[in-house]
Coordinates of C-alpha atoms and ligand atoms in Angstrom, one line a residue:
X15 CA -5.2 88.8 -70.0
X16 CA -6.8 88.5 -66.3
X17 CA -7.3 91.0 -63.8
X18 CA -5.3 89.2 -60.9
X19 CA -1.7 90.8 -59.9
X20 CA 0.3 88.1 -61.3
X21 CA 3.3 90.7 -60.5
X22 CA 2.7 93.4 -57.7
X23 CA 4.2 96.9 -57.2
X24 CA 5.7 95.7 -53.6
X25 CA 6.6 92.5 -51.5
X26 CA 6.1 93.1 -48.0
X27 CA 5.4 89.7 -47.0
X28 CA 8.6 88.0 -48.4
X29 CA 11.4 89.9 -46.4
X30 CA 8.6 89.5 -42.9
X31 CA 8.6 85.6 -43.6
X32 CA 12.3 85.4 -44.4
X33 CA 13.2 87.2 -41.0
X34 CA 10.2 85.7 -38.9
X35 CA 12.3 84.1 -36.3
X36 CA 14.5 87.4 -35.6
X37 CA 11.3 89.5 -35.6
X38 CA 9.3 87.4 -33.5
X39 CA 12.2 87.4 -31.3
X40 CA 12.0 91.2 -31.1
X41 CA 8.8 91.1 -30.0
X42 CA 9.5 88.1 -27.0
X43 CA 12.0 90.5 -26.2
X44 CA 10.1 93.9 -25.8
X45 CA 7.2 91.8 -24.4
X46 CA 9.5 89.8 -21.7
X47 CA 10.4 93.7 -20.6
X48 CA 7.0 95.1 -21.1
X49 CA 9.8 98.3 -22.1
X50 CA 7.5 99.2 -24.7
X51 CA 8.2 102.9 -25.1
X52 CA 11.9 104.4 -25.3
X53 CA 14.8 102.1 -24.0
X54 CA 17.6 100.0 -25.2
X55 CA 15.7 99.2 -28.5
X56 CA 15.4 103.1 -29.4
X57 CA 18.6 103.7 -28.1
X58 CA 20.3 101.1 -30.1
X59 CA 18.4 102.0 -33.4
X60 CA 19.5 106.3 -32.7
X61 CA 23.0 104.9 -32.4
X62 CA 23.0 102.3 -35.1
X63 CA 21.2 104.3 -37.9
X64 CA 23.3 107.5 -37.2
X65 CA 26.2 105.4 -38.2
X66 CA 25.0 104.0 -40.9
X67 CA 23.8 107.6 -42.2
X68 CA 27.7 108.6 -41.2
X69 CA 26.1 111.1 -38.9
X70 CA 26.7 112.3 -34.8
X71 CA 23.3 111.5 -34.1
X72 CA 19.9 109.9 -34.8
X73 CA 16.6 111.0 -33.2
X74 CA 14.0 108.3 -33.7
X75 CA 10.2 109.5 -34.3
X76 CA 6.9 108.6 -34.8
X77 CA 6.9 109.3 -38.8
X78 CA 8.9 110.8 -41.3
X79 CA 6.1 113.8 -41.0
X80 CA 7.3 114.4 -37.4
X81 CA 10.6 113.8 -38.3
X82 CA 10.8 116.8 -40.8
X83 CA 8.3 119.0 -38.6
X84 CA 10.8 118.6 -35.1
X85 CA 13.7 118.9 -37.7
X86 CA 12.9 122.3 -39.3
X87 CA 11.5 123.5 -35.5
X88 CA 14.7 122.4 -33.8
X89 CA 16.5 124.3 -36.5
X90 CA 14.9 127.4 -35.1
X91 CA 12.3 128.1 -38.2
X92 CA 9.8 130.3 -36.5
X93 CA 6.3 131.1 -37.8
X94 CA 6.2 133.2 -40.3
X95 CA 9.6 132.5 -41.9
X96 CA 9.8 131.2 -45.7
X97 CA 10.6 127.3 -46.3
X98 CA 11.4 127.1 -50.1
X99 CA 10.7 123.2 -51.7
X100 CA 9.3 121.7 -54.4
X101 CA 5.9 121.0 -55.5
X102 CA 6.9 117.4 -56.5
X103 CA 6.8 115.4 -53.4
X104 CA 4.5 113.6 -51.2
X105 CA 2.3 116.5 -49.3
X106 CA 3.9 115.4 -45.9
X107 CA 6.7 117.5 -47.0
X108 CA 4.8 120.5 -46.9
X109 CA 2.4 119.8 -44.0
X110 CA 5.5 119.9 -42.0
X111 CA 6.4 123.0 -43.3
X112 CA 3.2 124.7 -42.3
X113 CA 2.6 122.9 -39.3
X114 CA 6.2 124.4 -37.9
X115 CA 4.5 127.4 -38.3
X116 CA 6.5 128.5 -41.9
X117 CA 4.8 129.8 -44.9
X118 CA 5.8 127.3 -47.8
X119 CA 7.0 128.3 -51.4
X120 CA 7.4 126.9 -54.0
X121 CA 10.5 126.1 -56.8
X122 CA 10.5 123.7 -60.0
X123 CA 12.2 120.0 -60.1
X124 CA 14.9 119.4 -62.6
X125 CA 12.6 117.5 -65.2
X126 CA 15.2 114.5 -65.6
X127 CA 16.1 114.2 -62.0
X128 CA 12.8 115.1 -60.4
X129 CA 14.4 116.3 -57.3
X130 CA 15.1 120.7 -56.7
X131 CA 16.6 122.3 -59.4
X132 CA 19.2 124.0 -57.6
X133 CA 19.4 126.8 -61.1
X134 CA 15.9 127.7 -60.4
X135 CA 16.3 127.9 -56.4
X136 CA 18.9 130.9 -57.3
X137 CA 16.4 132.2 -59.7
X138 CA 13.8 132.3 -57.3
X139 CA 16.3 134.1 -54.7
X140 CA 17.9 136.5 -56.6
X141 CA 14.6 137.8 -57.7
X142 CA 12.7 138.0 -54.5
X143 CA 15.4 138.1 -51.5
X144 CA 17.1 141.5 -50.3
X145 CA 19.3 141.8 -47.3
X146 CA 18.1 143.5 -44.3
X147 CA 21.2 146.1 -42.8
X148 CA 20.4 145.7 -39.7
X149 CA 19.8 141.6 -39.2
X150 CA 21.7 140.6 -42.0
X151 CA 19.2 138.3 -43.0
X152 CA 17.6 137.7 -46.4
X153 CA 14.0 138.8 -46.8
X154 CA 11.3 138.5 -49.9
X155 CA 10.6 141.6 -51.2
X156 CA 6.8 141.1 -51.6
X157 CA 5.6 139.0 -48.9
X158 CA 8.4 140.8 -46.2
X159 CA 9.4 137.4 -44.7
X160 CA 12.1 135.8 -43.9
X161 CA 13.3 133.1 -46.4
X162 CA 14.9 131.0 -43.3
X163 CA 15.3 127.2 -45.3
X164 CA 15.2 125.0 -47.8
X165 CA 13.8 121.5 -47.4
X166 CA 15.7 119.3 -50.5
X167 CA 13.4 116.2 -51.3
X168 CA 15.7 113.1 -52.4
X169 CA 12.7 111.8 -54.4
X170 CA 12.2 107.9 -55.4
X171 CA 16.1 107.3 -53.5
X172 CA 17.9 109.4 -55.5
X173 CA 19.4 112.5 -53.6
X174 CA 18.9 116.1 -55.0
X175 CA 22.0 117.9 -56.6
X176 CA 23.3 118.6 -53.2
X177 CA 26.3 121.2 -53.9
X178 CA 24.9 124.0 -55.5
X179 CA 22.2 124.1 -53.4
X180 CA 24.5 124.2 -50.2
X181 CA 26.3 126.8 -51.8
X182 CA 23.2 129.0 -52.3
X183 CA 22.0 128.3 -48.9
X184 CA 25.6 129.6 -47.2
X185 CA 25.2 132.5 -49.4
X186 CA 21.7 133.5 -48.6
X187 CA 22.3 132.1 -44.9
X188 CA 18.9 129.6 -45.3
X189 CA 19.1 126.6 -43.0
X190 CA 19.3 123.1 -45.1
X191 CA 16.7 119.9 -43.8
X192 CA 17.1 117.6 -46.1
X193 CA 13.7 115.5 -46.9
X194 CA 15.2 111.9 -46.8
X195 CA 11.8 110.0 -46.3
X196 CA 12.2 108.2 -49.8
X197 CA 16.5 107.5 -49.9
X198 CA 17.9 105.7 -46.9
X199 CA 21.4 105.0 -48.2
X200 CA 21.0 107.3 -51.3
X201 CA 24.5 108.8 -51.9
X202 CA 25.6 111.6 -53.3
X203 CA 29.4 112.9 -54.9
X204 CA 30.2 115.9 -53.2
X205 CA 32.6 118.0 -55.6
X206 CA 32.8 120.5 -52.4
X207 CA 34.3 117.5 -50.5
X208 CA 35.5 115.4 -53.1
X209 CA 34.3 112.2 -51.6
X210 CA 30.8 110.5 -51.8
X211 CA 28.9 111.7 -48.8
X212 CA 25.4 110.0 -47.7
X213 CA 21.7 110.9 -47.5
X214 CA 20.8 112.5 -44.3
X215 CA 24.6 113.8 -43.6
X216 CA 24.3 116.7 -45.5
X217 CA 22.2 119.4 -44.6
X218 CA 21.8 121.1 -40.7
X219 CA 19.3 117.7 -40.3
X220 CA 17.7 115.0 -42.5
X221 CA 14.2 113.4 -42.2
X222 CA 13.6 109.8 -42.6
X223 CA 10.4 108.0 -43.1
X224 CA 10.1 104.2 -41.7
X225 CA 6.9 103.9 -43.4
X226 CA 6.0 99.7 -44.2
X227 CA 6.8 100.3 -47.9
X228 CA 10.2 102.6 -47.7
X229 CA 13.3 100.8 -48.0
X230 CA 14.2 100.4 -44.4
X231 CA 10.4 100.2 -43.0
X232 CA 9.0 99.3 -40.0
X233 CA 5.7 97.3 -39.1
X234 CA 3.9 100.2 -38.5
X235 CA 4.7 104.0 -38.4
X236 CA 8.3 105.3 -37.7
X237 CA 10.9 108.2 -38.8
X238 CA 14.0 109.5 -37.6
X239 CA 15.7 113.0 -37.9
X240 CA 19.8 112.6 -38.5
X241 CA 22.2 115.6 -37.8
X242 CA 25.5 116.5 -36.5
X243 CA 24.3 119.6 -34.4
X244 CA 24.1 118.8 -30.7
X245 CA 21.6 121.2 -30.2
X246 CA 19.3 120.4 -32.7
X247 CA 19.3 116.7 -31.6
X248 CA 18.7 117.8 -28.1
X249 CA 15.6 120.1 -29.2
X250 CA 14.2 117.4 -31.5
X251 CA 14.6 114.7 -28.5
X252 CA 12.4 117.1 -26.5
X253 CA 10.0 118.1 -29.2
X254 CA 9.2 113.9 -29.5
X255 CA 8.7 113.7 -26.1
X256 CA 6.3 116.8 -24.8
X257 CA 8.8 119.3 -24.7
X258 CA 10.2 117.4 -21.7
X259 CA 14.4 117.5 -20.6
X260 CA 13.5 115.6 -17.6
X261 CA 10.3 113.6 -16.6
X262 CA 7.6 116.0 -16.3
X263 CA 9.5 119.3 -16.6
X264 CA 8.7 120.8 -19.6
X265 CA 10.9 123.5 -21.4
X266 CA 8.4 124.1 -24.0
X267 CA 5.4 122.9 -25.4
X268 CA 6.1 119.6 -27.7
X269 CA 4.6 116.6 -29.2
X270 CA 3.7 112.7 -29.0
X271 CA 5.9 111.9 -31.2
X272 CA 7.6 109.0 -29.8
X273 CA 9.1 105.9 -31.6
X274 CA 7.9 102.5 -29.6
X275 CA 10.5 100.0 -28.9
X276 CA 8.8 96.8 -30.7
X277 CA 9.2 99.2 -34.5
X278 CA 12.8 99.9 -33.3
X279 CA 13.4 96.4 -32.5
X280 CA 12.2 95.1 -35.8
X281 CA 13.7 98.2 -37.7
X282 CA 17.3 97.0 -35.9
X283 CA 17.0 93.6 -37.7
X284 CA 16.1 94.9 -41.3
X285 CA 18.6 97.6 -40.7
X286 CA 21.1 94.8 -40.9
X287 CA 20.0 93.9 -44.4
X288 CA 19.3 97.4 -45.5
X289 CA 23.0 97.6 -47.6
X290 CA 22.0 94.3 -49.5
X291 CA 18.3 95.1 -50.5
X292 CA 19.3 98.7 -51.7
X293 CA 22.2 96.7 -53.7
X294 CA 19.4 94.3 -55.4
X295 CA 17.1 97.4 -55.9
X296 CA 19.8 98.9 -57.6
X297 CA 20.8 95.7 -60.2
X298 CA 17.0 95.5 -60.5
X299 CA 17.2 99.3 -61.9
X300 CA 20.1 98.4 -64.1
X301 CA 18.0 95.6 -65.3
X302 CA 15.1 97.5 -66.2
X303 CA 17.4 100.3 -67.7
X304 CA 18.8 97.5 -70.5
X305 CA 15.9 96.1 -70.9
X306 CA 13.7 99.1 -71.7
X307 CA 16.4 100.6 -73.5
X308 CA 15.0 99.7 -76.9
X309 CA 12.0 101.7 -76.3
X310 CA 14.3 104.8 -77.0
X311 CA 12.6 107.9 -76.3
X312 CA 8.8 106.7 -76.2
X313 CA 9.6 105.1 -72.6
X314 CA 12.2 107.0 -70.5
X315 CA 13.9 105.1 -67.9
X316 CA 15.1 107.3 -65.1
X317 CA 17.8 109.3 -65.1
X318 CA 20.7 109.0 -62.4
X319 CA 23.5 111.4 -62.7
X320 CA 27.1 111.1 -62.0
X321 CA 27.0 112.4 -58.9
X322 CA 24.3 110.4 -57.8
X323 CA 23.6 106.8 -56.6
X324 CA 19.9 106.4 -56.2
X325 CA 18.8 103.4 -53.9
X326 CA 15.4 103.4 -56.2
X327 CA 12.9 103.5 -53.7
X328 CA 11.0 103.8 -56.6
X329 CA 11.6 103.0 -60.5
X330 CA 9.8 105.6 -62.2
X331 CA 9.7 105.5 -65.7
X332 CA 7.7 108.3 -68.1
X333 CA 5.3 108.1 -71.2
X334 CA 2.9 110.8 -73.0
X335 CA 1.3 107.6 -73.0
X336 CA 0.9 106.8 -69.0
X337 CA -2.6 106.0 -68.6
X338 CA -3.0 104.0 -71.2
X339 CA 0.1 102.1 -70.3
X340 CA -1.0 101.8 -66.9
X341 CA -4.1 100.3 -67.7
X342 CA -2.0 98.0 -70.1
X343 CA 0.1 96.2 -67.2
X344 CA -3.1 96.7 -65.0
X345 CA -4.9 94.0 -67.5
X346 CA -1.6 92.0 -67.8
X347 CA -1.7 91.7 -63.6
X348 CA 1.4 93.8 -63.6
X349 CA 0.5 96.4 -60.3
X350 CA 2.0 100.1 -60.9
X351 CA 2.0 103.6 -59.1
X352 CA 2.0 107.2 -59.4
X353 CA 3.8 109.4 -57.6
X354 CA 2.9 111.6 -57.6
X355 CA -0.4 112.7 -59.8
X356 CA -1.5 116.0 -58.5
X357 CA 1.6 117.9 -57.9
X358 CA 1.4 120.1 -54.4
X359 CA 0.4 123.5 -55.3
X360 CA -2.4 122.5 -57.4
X361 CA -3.8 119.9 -54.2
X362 CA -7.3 121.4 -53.1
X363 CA -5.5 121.8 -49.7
X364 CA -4.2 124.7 -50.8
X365 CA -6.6 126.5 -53.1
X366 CA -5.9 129.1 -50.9
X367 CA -2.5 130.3 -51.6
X368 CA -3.7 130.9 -55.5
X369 CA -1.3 128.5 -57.2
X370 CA -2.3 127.5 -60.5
X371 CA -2.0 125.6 -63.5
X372 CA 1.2 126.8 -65.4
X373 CA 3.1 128.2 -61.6
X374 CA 5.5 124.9 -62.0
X375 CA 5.6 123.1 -65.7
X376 CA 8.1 120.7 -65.0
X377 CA 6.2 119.5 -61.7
X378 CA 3.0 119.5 -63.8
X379 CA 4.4 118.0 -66.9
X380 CA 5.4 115.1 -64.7
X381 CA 2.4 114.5 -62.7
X382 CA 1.1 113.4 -66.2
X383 CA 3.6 111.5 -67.5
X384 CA 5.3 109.3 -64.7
X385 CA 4.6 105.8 -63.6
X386 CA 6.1 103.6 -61.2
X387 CA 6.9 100.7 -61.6
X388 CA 7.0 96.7 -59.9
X389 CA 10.2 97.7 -57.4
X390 CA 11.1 95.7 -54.4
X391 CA 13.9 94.3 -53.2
X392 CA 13.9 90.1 -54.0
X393 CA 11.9 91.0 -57.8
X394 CA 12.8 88.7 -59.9
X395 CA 14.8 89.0 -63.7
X396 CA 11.8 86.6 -64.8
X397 CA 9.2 89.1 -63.3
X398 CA 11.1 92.3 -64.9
X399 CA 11.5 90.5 -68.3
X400 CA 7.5 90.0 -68.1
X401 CA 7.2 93.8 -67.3
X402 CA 9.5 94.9 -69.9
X403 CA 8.0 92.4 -72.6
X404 CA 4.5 94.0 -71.8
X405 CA 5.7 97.7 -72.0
X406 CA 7.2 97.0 -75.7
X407 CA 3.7 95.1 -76.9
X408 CA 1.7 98.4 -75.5
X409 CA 4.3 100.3 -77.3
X410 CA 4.0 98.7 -80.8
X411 CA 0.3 98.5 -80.1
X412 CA -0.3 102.0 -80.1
X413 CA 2.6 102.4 -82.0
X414 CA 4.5 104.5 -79.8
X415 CA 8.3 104.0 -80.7
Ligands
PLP26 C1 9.1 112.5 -49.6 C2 8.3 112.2 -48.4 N1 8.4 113.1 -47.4 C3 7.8 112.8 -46.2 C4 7.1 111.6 -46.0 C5 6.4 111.4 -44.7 O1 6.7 110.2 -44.0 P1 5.7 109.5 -43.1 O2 4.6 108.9 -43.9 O3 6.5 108.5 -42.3 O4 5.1 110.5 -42.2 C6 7.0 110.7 -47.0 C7 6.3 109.4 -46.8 O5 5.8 108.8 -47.7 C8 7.7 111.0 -48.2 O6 7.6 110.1 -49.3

């Protein structure tokens, strides 16, 4: 046992040397033009990444955060209308939620899929929403709102069960803004359409995170909103850049939230490789699944429906036993994660709002039990058979299968 990572939970430095020439390149480029802020580089990364999302347009951004916050804005959420998600996600989902202005609530994951269960979303709206005559628009009966959206997280790469929800959201006419900071290239099979579609072309508009560690990443912060509405891209074009159509005339009030050319340089070269790395991610997954397998129920591999190809951002597997099995790898230099261990509505950010213990037991039952682990494009068979061999010896040691 030693306490150096022998295996860690990411290689960022691998794919950087492997492309150092085209990246460096980039940067000769950008530098050569001193074009540092909008330009050909952005322009070519919109266009580029909108096709590879099958979508009209891309709007890049300074974060995924931004991305979802100009997203649900552009969309025409106003302050004080409802944004229902889940309490399972990184808290940038609902910062952007509040920060548009929205009041956030709250319903349960799908405890094999971790992503919205779309059975509990019509729950949730058949007991609190009543039409309003005169607007037509659905409002909660307690809190006299409007419920306006639903923000879908594709958690770990693996989209949410997209249909249903859709379904409910034409029904109680809620705007859809997919949260697709964790699944660039996720795909989904869309009974509706009977065809797979992909993650970010599905709802009114889709939020992207190019965050170092996400699957497409850039060398620094970076996001992009995808949609096929004109007028959203338009609004979320302006919102990035001051609220500005035209230099210095401002329409409305907006934000710094600019992409700069170098990250959409670099992002244009990994985009190229983006297909093959979420292919190797997903042998990797299969890898893990067989090898774990044994373990039978003690260690649950994750879960990835028929409608669903996940481009495991994340391999997240789940144990009664997860901090003592963290520890376990920790000792053995194998690096894990947990995402996410303090689920949203129990975050002291928003002791507050009066959520408690109990609100959301899937969510909670999961922040105890998850782990993540050693997932990364290039990870080796040798380094998986290492994490896999580990797992079992903590599992016969505490005798857990
Ligand atoms: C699910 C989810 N939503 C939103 C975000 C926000 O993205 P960013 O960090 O680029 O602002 C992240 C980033 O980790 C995320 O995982």
């Amino acid at each position: 046992m030693t306490n150096t990572t022998k295996i860690p939970f990411v290689d960022l430095v691998t794919p950087h040397k492997e492309l150092e020439g085209e990246l460096l390149a980039v940067c000769k480029r950008v530098f050569e033009t001193a074009g540092f802020i909008g330009g050909p580089e952005v322009e070519g990364l919109e266009k580029e990444f909108a096709e590879y999302c099958n979508t009209k347009h891309c709007v890049a951004v300074n974060s995924g955060t931004d991305a979802l916050r100009f997203s649900l804005v552009a969309a025409g959420i106003q302050s004080g209308d409802i944004v229902v998600t889940v309490p399972h996600s990184f808290i940038a989902t609902t910062e952007a939620i509040s920060q548009a202005g929205a009041h956030i609530e709250f319903v349960d994951i799908d405890p094999r899929t971790y992503t919205l269960d779309p059975e509990k979303l019509k729950q949730y709206l058949e007991l609190w929403c009543v039409q309003d005559a005169g607007t037509g628009r659905y409002i909660h009966k307690r809190l006299r709102k409007p419920v306006a959206a639903v923000v879908p997280v594709h958690l770990y790469g693996q989209m949410a069960d997209m249909d249903p929800i859709l379904d409910l959201a034409a029904r109680y006419k809620l705007v859809v803004i997919e949260d697709a900071c964790q699944a660039h290239g996720a795909e989904y099979f869309s009974k509706n359409q009977n065809c797979w579609v992909k993650a970010g072309s599905v709802g009114r508009a889709a939020a992207f995170s190019f965050y170092p560690g996400k699957n497409l990443g850039a060398c620094g912060e970076g996001g992009a909103i995808t949609t096929n509405d004109e007028e959203i891209a338009r609004k979320a074009a302006m919102l990035r850049d001051h609220g500005q159509s035209k230099k210095y005339y401002h329409d409305v009030e907006g934000y710094n939230g600019r992409l700069d050319s170098l990250q959409a340089g670099i992002l244009r070269i990994k985009l190229r490789h983006l297909s093959g790395w979420n292919q190797q991610r997903r042998a990797s997954a299969c890898i893990y699944d067989q090898l774990l397998a044994p373990l039978g129920g003690s260690v649950i591999c994750p879960v990835e429906p028929d409608y669903a190809k996940s481009v495991y951002h994340l391999y997240v597997v789940r144990t009664q036993f997860r901090d003592e099995l963290q520890k376990y790898l920790a000792d053995a230099g194998i690096a894990t994660g947990i995402h996410y261990p303090v689920p949203i509505h129990l975050q002291a950010a928003y002791a507050s709002r009066g959520w408690k213990q109990g609100d959301f037991p899937n969510t909670e039952a999961a922040a105890h039990e998850i782990l993540s682990l050693p997932m990364f494009a290039g990870l080796a068979a040798e380094q998986q058979k290492q994490v896999a061999e580990t797992i079992s010896e903590f599992a016969a040691s505490f005798a857990v299968s």
